[in-house]
Amino acid sequence: MDPADARRILEGERDRGLQDIAATASLEEIEQAKVSLLGRKAPWSEVQRSLGQLEPDARRELGRLSNEVKSALDAAIEERRSALEGSAEDELLRDDRVDVTLPGRRPRPGSLHPLTIVQSQIVDVFTRMGYRVAEGPEIEDDWHNFEALNIPPDHPARTMKDSLYIDVPGLLLRTETSAVQIRTMEAQDPPVYVVAPGRVYRREAADATHGSVFHQVEGLAVDEGISFSDLKGTLEAFAKALFGPERRVRLNPDYFPFVEPGCQVAVSCFLCDGVGCRVCGNGWIELLGAGMIHPKVLENCGYDPERYTGFAFGMGIERVAMVRYGVHDLRLFFEGDVRFLERFEGVA
Ligand code: FA5
């Protein structure tokens, strides 16, 4: 190679190299520039390989120049590399930056199911009056669900049309929490003051006010000298505690085989206060069945009806919840729609 050509190539490579290195924008580009400037196929390497064939003076001079060029390029590459590494780090830090001044994300509070809320409100009212909580199985036998409750074998409630039977003869899904009355009286002597919340099952088509699976709270009080006015006073106290002091209670005669006399209990409507509106129709909302315990039921449980009297009542929890929260369709309680359930956030 002609020494003049070699000098031109070395100086050209130095100028081009310094520009290229300055223009790199990433660590990969730096590596590429290094290969193209100082790699085996680079013009600088070709000159380097040809130095041996030059005259000693030219070889010495060009050798020095070649070393200078390589040092200059190496230094520029190193400088650029550390600059790019620094900014890559900055970028990483910027991306990962946590803004501690941002408002935090609050965890959403969960909520109790409205039926759970209402059930414990009902139970609370009675436990404050001195009642305790009793429980019974959801799969009941004929004796507790019917026979002991004075529901004779030919009673329509016993037919397949109204009750849900299971494969085991003599067992069914309980149709009312009244079965717990019997279990409680069988298990203890009077006086008895219990409430029994639980799920019940009926062969019934679901609509806005009826479910085939729903919940009841049964109440039972047996003692000496209990009268109908105790029942009325207790239910009035309950209605006022749950729905407010302005609510009135109405009792209408009704028939249940296990009570005598029996009644249906309604509260004055929360919207129209007994006048009549689209929610209640006639001003009253029916909540529960109640009555004085039939002497035969007391006898069935081994209690002396000459000495003890008592009252019982059974209310639908869904119905109470509808009145309490102004819910127009009972099916909403079972659909699990978050938009509906959210309304009860924070309610205890
Ligand atoms: C009874 O179940 C009686 N065991 C109540 C009773 C207990 C009477 C003690 C006397 C002494 P009834 O079938 O009416 O009665 O139901 C009582 C309450 O449960 C109703 O007032 C209503 O609030 C609710 N209820 C009844 N059927 C349904 C249903 N399909 N869906 C939702 N709630 C219902």
Tab-separated table of C-alpha atoms and ligand atoms in Angstrom:
chain	number	residue	atom	x	y	z
A	1	MET	CA	0.000	0.000	0.000
A	2	ASP	CA	1.214	3.457	-0.874
A	3	PRO	CA	2.168	5.370	2.330
A	4	ALA	CA	0.187	8.430	1.172
A	5	ASP	CA	-2.921	6.256	0.672
A	6	ALA	CA	-2.376	4.671	4.065
A	7	ARG	CA	-2.137	8.058	5.771
A	8	ARG	CA	-5.276	9.281	3.972
A	9	ILE	CA	-7.209	6.163	5.009
A	10	LEU	CA	-6.095	6.457	8.655
A	11	GLU	CA	-6.980	10.150	8.899
A	12	GLY	CA	-10.287	9.589	7.077
A	13	GLU	CA	-11.174	6.701	9.396
A	14	ARG	CA	-10.372	8.792	12.458
A	15	ASP	CA	-12.652	11.662	11.320
A	16	ARG	CA	-15.482	9.372	10.188
A	17	GLY	CA	-15.093	7.269	13.315
A	18	LEU	CA	-15.287	10.172	15.741
A	19	GLN	CA	-18.446	11.417	13.982
A	20	ASP	CA	-20.067	7.976	13.859
A	21	ILE	CA	-19.325	7.325	17.522
A	22	ALA	CA	-20.770	10.668	18.551
A	23	ALA	CA	-23.938	9.842	16.551
A	24	THR	CA	-24.607	6.480	18.233
A	25	ALA	CA	-27.798	6.341	20.264
A	26	SER	CA	-27.583	2.966	21.971
A	27	LEU	CA	-25.127	0.432	23.323
A	28	GLU	CA	-25.811	-1.832	20.315
A	29	GLU	CA	-24.932	0.976	17.917
A	30	ILE	CA	-21.660	1.524	19.779
A	31	GLU	CA	-20.769	-2.143	19.273
A	32	GLN	CA	-21.585	-1.896	15.571
A	33	ALA	CA	-19.441	1.262	15.210
A	34	LYS	CA	-16.545	-0.443	16.964
A	35	VAL	CA	-16.673	-3.432	14.569
A	36	SER	CA	-16.915	-1.218	11.511
A	37	LEU	CA	-14.008	1.031	12.663
A	38	LEU	CA	-11.577	-1.399	14.289
A	39	GLY	CA	-12.848	-4.892	13.368
A	40	ARG	CA	-10.969	-7.369	11.186
A	41	LYS	CA	-12.508	-6.070	7.955
A	42	ALA	CA	-12.237	-2.393	8.881
A	43	PRO	CA	-10.049	-0.104	6.679
A	44	TRP	CA	-7.929	0.673	9.756
A	45	SER	CA	-7.122	-3.079	10.122
A	46	GLU	CA	-6.152	-3.330	6.457
A	47	VAL	CA	-3.692	-0.484	6.846
A	48	GLN	CA	-2.364	-2.095	10.001
A	49	ARG	CA	-1.760	-5.381	8.179
A	50	SER	CA	0.077	-3.627	5.312
A	51	LEU	CA	2.494	-1.725	7.581
A	52	GLY	CA	5.031	-4.593	7.456
A	53	GLN	CA	5.632	-4.102	3.764
A	54	LEU	CA	6.543	-0.410	4.075
A	55	GLU	CA	9.984	1.204	4.214
A	56	PRO	CA	11.232	1.498	7.815
A	57	ASP	CA	10.759	5.300	7.992
A	58	ALA	CA	7.244	5.205	6.554
A	59	ARG	CA	6.435	2.171	8.707
A	60	ARG	CA	7.523	3.991	11.864
A	61	GLU	CA	5.590	7.133	11.007
A	62	LEU	CA	2.417	5.387	9.897
A	63	GLY	CA	2.649	2.947	12.781
A	64	ARG	CA	2.567	5.860	15.211
A	65	LEU	CA	-0.348	7.456	13.345
A	66	SER	CA	-2.204	4.151	13.292
A	67	ASN	CA	-1.761	3.792	17.071
A	68	GLU	CA	-2.944	7.363	17.624
A	69	VAL	CA	-6.051	6.730	15.513
A	70	LYS	CA	-6.834	3.532	17.429
A	71	SER	CA	-6.337	5.231	20.794
A	72	ALA	CA	-8.517	8.170	19.755
A	73	LEU	CA	-11.290	5.828	18.536
A	74	ASP	CA	-11.042	3.569	21.610
A	75	ALA	CA	-11.227	6.574	23.914
A	76	ALA	CA	-14.218	8.026	22.046
A	77	ILE	CA	-15.978	4.653	22.129
A	78	GLU	CA	-15.422	4.291	25.877
A	79	GLU	CA	-16.587	7.801	26.594
A	80	ARG	CA	-19.735	7.358	24.504
A	81	ARG	CA	-20.427	3.970	26.050
A	82	SER	CA	-20.369	5.272	29.588
A	83	ALA	CA	-22.543	8.242	28.588
A	84	LEU	CA	-25.118	5.900	27.050
A	85	GLU	CA	-24.975	3.522	29.990
A	86	GLY	CA	-25.646	6.428	32.301
A	87	SER	CA	-28.693	7.550	30.352
A	88	ALA	CA	-30.023	3.957	30.086
A	89	GLU	CA	-29.833	3.818	33.838
A	90	ASP	CA	-31.565	7.204	34.124
A	91	GLU	CA	-34.316	5.926	31.871
A	92	LEU	CA	-34.745	2.802	33.976
A	93	LEU	CA	-34.925	4.865	37.114
A	94	ARG	CA	-37.423	7.201	35.497
A	95	ASP	CA	-39.649	4.310	34.406
A	96	ASP	CA	-39.504	2.676	37.805
A	97	ARG	CA	-40.036	5.866	39.694
A	98	VAL	CA	-42.678	5.721	42.409
A	99	ASP	CA	-44.540	8.939	42.958
A	100	VAL	CA	-45.022	8.879	46.687
A	101	THR	CA	-47.256	11.941	46.508
A	102	LEU	CA	-49.950	10.106	44.464
A	103	PRO	CA	-53.074	9.246	46.462
A	104	GLY	CA	-53.128	5.545	47.420
A	105	ARG	CA	-55.593	3.015	46.023
A	106	ARG	CA	-58.076	2.188	48.760
A	107	PRO	CA	-59.035	-1.488	49.058
A	108	ARG	CA	-62.821	-1.744	48.480
A	109	PRO	CA	-64.543	-2.686	51.712
A	110	GLY	CA	-66.567	-5.878	51.421
A	111	SER	CA	-70.126	-5.972	52.650
A	112	LEU	CA	-72.400	-8.387	54.390
A	113	HIS	CA	-75.255	-9.766	52.313
A	114	PRO	CA	-78.436	-7.753	52.956
A	115	LEU	CA	-80.230	-10.876	54.192
A	116	THR	CA	-77.422	-11.519	56.681
A	117	ILE	CA	-77.651	-7.903	57.830
A	118	VAL	CA	-81.417	-8.044	58.315
A	119	GLN	CA	-81.307	-11.454	59.969
A	120	SER	CA	-78.864	-10.245	62.590
A	121	GLN	CA	-80.899	-7.055	63.126
A	122	ILE	CA	-84.031	-9.145	63.764
A	123	VAL	CA	-82.184	-11.559	66.033
A	124	ASP	CA	-80.596	-8.619	67.916
A	125	VAL	CA	-84.000	-7.122	68.730
A	126	PHE	CA	-85.077	-10.368	70.364
A	127	THR	CA	-81.828	-11.221	72.120
A	128	ARG	CA	-82.049	-7.765	73.728
A	129	MET	CA	-85.469	-8.846	75.069
A	130	GLY	CA	-83.865	-11.960	76.583
A	131	TYR	CA	-84.442	-14.525	73.824
A	132	ARG	CA	-81.699	-16.974	72.862
A	133	VAL	CA	-80.962	-18.345	69.390
A	134	ALA	CA	-81.990	-21.900	68.458
A	135	GLU	CA	-81.252	-23.921	65.333
A	136	GLY	CA	-82.594	-26.966	63.558
A	137	PRO	CA	-81.714	-29.050	60.486
A	138	GLU	CA	-82.799	-28.060	56.979
A	139	ILE	CA	-83.626	-31.693	56.200
A	140	GLU	CA	-86.484	-32.483	58.550
A	141	ASP	CA	-88.579	-35.502	59.395
A	142	ASP	CA	-92.311	-35.800	59.151
A	143	TRP	CA	-92.792	-35.546	62.918
A	144	HIS	CA	-91.061	-32.180	63.421
A	145	ASN	CA	-92.202	-30.561	60.191
A	146	PHE	CA	-95.833	-31.742	60.264
A	147	GLU	CA	-97.107	-34.232	62.823
A	148	ALA	CA	-96.021	-32.500	66.031
A	149	LEU	CA	-97.185	-29.178	64.585
A	150	ASN	CA	-100.689	-30.533	64.421
A	151	ILE	CA	-100.636	-30.782	60.629
A	152	PRO	CA	-102.667	-33.915	59.926
A	153	PRO	CA	-101.664	-36.476	57.275
A	154	ASP	CA	-104.291	-35.223	54.831
A	155	HIS	CA	-103.285	-31.566	55.120
A	156	PRO	CA	-102.559	-29.996	51.685
A	157	ALA	CA	-99.147	-28.694	52.844
A	158	ARG	CA	-97.974	-32.288	52.934
A	159	THR	CA	-98.588	-33.015	49.282
A	160	MET	CA	-95.840	-33.218	46.687
A	161	LYS	CA	-97.404	-30.082	45.264
A	162	ASP	CA	-96.290	-27.889	48.152
A	163	SER	CA	-93.314	-29.616	49.778
A	164	LEU	CA	-89.928	-30.719	48.503
A	165	TYR	CA	-89.212	-34.320	49.465
A	166	ILE	CA	-85.884	-36.077	49.221
A	167	ASP	CA	-85.202	-39.686	48.229
A	168	VAL	CA	-85.206	-40.950	51.813
A	169	PRO	CA	-88.800	-41.812	52.888
A	170	GLY	CA	-90.155	-39.660	55.717
A	171	LEU	CA	-87.653	-36.832	55.167
A	172	LEU	CA	-88.138	-33.520	53.400
A	173	LEU	CA	-86.628	-30.047	53.105
A	174	ARG	CA	-88.269	-28.129	55.936
A	175	THR	CA	-91.110	-25.927	54.770
A	176	GLU	CA	-91.065	-23.569	57.765
A	177	THR	CA	-88.834	-22.809	60.720
A	178	SER	CA	-91.749	-23.814	62.974
A	179	ALA	CA	-90.105	-27.251	63.060
A	180	VAL	CA	-87.497	-25.696	65.380
A	181	GLN	CA	-90.298	-24.935	67.895
A	182	ILE	CA	-90.800	-28.657	68.342
A	183	ARG	CA	-87.087	-29.472	68.571
A	184	THR	CA	-86.604	-26.731	71.179
A	185	MET	CA	-89.532	-27.801	73.360
A	186	GLU	CA	-88.481	-31.450	73.128
A	187	ALA	CA	-85.015	-30.512	74.323
A	188	GLN	CA	-85.861	-28.308	77.301
A	189	ASP	CA	-88.444	-27.543	79.957
A	190	PRO	CA	-90.295	-24.224	80.061
A	191	PRO	CA	-89.818	-21.315	80.277
A	192	VAL	CA	-88.685	-21.025	76.665
A	193	TYR	CA	-87.770	-17.814	74.848
A	194	VAL	CA	-86.022	-18.511	71.528
A	195	VAL	CA	-85.666	-17.170	68.009
A	196	ALA	CA	-84.667	-19.571	65.232
A	197	PRO	CA	-83.382	-18.087	61.957
A	198	GLY	CA	-82.960	-20.391	58.987
A	199	ARG	CA	-83.562	-21.360	55.393
A	200	VAL	CA	-86.798	-22.988	54.274
A	201	TYR	CA	-87.942	-24.648	51.039
A	202	ARG	CA	-91.253	-24.767	49.259
A	203	ARG	CA	-92.459	-26.024	45.936
A	204	GLU	CA	-93.522	-22.595	44.822
A	205	ALA	CA	-92.998	-20.541	41.672
A	206	ALA	CA	-90.679	-17.586	42.268
A	207	ASP	CA	-91.995	-14.074	41.704
A	208	ALA	CA	-91.367	-10.573	43.097
A	209	THR	CA	-92.534	-11.536	46.591
A	210	HIS	CA	-92.072	-15.337	46.610
A	211	GLY	CA	-89.026	-17.573	46.483
A	212	SER	CA	-88.907	-21.377	46.512
A	213	VAL	CA	-85.931	-21.077	48.852
A	214	PHE	CA	-86.222	-18.274	51.386
A	215	HIS	CA	-85.462	-17.449	55.003
A	216	GLN	CA	-87.545	-17.170	58.121
A	217	VAL	CA	-87.047	-16.245	61.735
A	218	GLU	CA	-89.214	-18.231	64.100
A	219	GLY	CA	-90.037	-16.922	67.551
A	220	LEU	CA	-91.258	-19.012	70.446
A	221	ALA	CA	-92.174	-18.033	73.995
A	222	VAL	CA	-93.658	-20.521	76.469
A	223	ASP	CA	-94.149	-19.713	80.113
A	224	GLU	CA	-96.835	-19.528	82.787
A	225	GLY	CA	-99.447	-16.883	82.127
A	226	ILE	CA	-98.458	-15.822	78.605
A	227	SER	CA	-101.376	-14.190	76.809
A	228	PHE	CA	-102.227	-12.853	73.391
A	229	SER	CA	-101.460	-9.325	74.546
A	230	ASP	CA	-97.863	-10.437	75.237
A	231	LEU	CA	-97.646	-11.557	71.618
A	232	LYS	CA	-99.051	-8.271	70.372
A	233	GLY	CA	-96.786	-6.184	72.589
A	234	THR	CA	-93.714	-8.185	71.585
A	235	LEU	CA	-94.419	-7.825	67.877
A	236	GLU	CA	-95.148	-4.121	68.251
A	237	ALA	CA	-91.860	-3.601	70.064
A	238	PHE	CA	-90.115	-5.562	67.310
A	239	ALA	CA	-91.705	-3.549	64.477
A	240	LYS	CA	-90.869	-0.216	66.081
A	241	ALA	CA	-87.272	-1.281	66.810
A	242	LEU	CA	-86.708	-2.388	63.240
A	243	PHE	CA	-88.829	0.012	61.202
A	244	GLY	CA	-89.017	3.095	63.440
A	245	PRO	CA	-91.290	4.330	66.280
A	246	GLU	CA	-93.933	5.683	63.878
A	247	ARG	CA	-94.756	2.196	62.466
A	248	ARG	CA	-98.062	0.658	63.522
A	249	VAL	CA	-98.850	-3.057	63.699
A	250	ARG	CA	-102.056	-4.698	62.511
A	251	LEU	CA	-103.221	-8.199	63.394
A	252	ASN	CA	-105.761	-10.030	61.246
A	253	PRO	CA	-107.224	-13.437	62.115
A	254	ASP	CA	-105.616	-16.293	60.174
A	255	TYR	CA	-105.383	-20.054	60.384
A	256	PHE	CA	-102.280	-22.135	61.092
A	257	PRO	CA	-102.838	-25.682	62.437
A	258	PHE	CA	-100.300	-25.206	65.256
A	259	VAL	CA	-101.787	-22.051	66.787
A	260	GLU	CA	-105.165	-21.072	68.216
A	261	PRO	CA	-106.024	-18.299	67.701
A	262	GLY	CA	-103.777	-17.460	64.758
A	263	CYS	CA	-103.134	-14.195	62.971
A	264	GLN	CA	-101.331	-12.495	60.129
A	265	VAL	CA	-99.303	-9.475	61.162
A	266	ALA	CA	-98.744	-6.456	58.952
A	267	VAL	CA	-96.910	-3.157	59.529
A	268	SER	CA	-98.055	0.206	58.250
A	269	CYS	CA	-96.314	0.921	54.947
A	270	PHE	CA	-93.007	2.769	55.197
A	271	LEU	CA	-93.912	4.864	52.148
A	272	CYS	CA	-97.552	5.888	52.645
A	273	ASP	CA	-98.005	5.199	56.379
A	274	GLY	CA	-101.143	3.142	55.984
A	275	VAL	CA	-102.920	5.187	53.307
A	276	GLY	CA	-102.250	2.863	50.354
A	277	CYS	CA	-99.653	3.193	47.590
A	278	ARG	CA	-98.077	1.254	44.734
A	279	VAL	CA	-95.674	-0.595	47.078
A	280	CYS	CA	-98.190	-1.877	49.640
A	281	GLY	CA	-101.529	-1.632	47.858
A	282	ASN	CA	-103.759	-1.224	50.904
A	283	GLY	CA	-101.413	0.631	53.281
A	284	TRP	CA	-100.105	-2.464	55.087
A	285	ILE	CA	-97.262	-4.865	54.404
A	286	GLU	CA	-97.710	-8.454	55.578
A	287	LEU	CA	-94.682	-9.717	57.412
A	288	LEU	CA	-95.467	-12.759	59.460
A	289	GLY	CA	-97.808	-15.377	60.786
A	290	ALA	CA	-98.294	-15.783	64.543
A	291	GLY	CA	-100.584	-17.052	67.238
A	292	MET	CA	-101.018	-18.731	70.603
A	293	ILE	CA	-99.509	-22.201	70.573
A	294	HIS	CA	-102.146	-24.894	70.163
A	295	PRO	CA	-102.547	-27.009	73.331
A	296	LYS	CA	-102.033	-30.164	71.265
A	297	VAL	CA	-98.585	-28.925	70.157
A	298	LEU	CA	-97.597	-28.285	73.781
A	299	GLU	CA	-98.800	-31.765	74.647
A	300	ASN	CA	-96.874	-33.300	71.721
A	301	CYS	CA	-93.700	-31.888	73.249
A	302	GLY	CA	-94.497	-33.057	76.776
A	303	TYR	CA	-95.569	-29.665	78.147
A	304	ASP	CA	-98.641	-29.352	80.374
A	305	PRO	CA	-101.113	-27.104	78.491
A	306	GLU	CA	-103.052	-26.510	81.706
A	307	ARG	CA	-100.030	-24.884	83.254
A	308	TYR	CA	-98.188	-23.346	80.324
A	309	THR	CA	-99.254	-21.129	77.478
A	310	GLY	CA	-97.157	-19.584	74.771
A	311	PHE	CA	-97.020	-17.741	71.507
A	312	ALA	CA	-95.088	-18.267	68.289
A	313	PHE	CA	-94.466	-16.268	65.169
A	314	GLY	CA	-92.651	-16.817	61.871
A	315	MET	CA	-91.519	-14.008	59.612
A	316	GLY	CA	-89.963	-13.965	56.153
A	317	ILE	CA	-86.516	-12.340	56.264
A	318	GLU	CA	-86.723	-11.353	52.589
A	319	ARG	CA	-90.024	-9.562	53.235
A	320	VAL	CA	-88.584	-7.703	56.209
A	321	ALA	CA	-85.526	-6.734	54.132
A	322	MET	CA	-87.787	-5.500	51.310
A	323	VAL	CA	-89.637	-3.188	53.704
A	324	ARG	CA	-86.517	-2.081	55.498
A	325	TYR	CA	-84.526	-1.205	52.363
A	326	GLY	CA	-87.306	-0.447	49.893
A	327	VAL	CA	-86.435	-3.408	47.616
A	328	HIS	CA	-89.227	-4.074	45.132
A	329	ASP	CA	-88.246	-7.596	44.019
A	330	LEU	CA	-87.143	-10.400	46.329
A	331	ARG	CA	-85.190	-12.133	43.553
A	332	LEU	CA	-82.562	-9.373	43.722
A	333	PHE	CA	-81.352	-10.936	46.981
A	334	PHE	CA	-80.342	-14.131	45.176
A	335	GLU	CA	-78.886	-12.874	41.901
A	336	GLY	CA	-75.490	-11.820	43.256
A	337	ASP	CA	-75.515	-8.624	41.158
A	338	VAL	CA	-72.656	-6.519	42.515
A	339	ARG	CA	-74.449	-3.256	41.646
A	340	PHE	CA	-77.268	-4.246	43.988
A	341	LEU	CA	-75.027	-5.639	46.733
A	342	GLU	CA	-72.836	-2.490	46.687
A	343	ARG	CA	-75.740	-0.549	48.148
A	344	PHE	CA	-75.124	-2.366	51.425
A	345	GLU	CA	-71.419	-1.505	51.660
A	346	GLY	CA	-70.592	-0.400	55.160
A	347	VAL	CA	-74.036	-1.336	56.553
A	348	ALA	CA	-73.706	-3.548	59.602
B	1	FA5	C1	-95.578	-19.870	58.151
B	1	FA5	O1	-94.570	-20.282	57.544
B	1	FA5	C2	-95.770	-20.167	59.579
B	1	FA5	N1	-94.836	-21.148	60.018
B	1	FA5	C3	-95.673	-18.892	60.387
B	1	FA5	C4	-96.117	-19.063	61.809
B	1	FA5	C5	-95.182	-19.344	62.781
B	1	FA5	C6	-97.468	-18.953	62.147
B	1	FA5	C7	-95.585	-19.498	64.093
B	1	FA5	C8	-97.848	-19.100	63.426
B	1	FA5	C9	-96.934	-19.373	64.410
B	1	FA5	P1	-96.445	-18.448	56.161
B	1	FA5	O2	-96.448	-19.552	55.141
B	1	FA5	O3	-97.499	-17.432	56.053
B	1	FA5	O4	-96.489	-19.028	57.610
B	1	FA5	O5	-95.001	-17.728	56.068
B	1	FA5	C10	-94.600	-16.808	57.054
B	1	FA5	C11	-93.890	-15.642	56.408
B	1	FA5	O6	-92.853	-16.113	55.554
B	1	FA5	C12	-94.805	-14.821	55.499
B	1	FA5	O7	-95.525	-13.848	56.215
B	1	FA5	C13	-93.815	-14.203	54.556
B	1	FA5	O8	-93.175	-13.089	55.178
B	1	FA5	C14	-92.779	-15.298	54.398
B	1	FA5	N2	-93.006	-16.110	53.203
B	1	FA5	C15	-93.954	-17.083	52.996
B	1	FA5	N3	-93.816	-17.650	51.807
B	1	FA5	C16	-92.776	-17.022	51.211
B	1	FA5	C17	-92.130	-17.177	49.942
B	1	FA5	N4	-92.508	-18.082	49.042
B	1	FA5	N5	-91.082	-16.359	49.656
B	1	FA5	C18	-90.671	-15.451	50.570
B	1	FA5	N6	-91.225	-15.274	51.774
B	1	FA5	C19	-92.273	-16.057	52.094
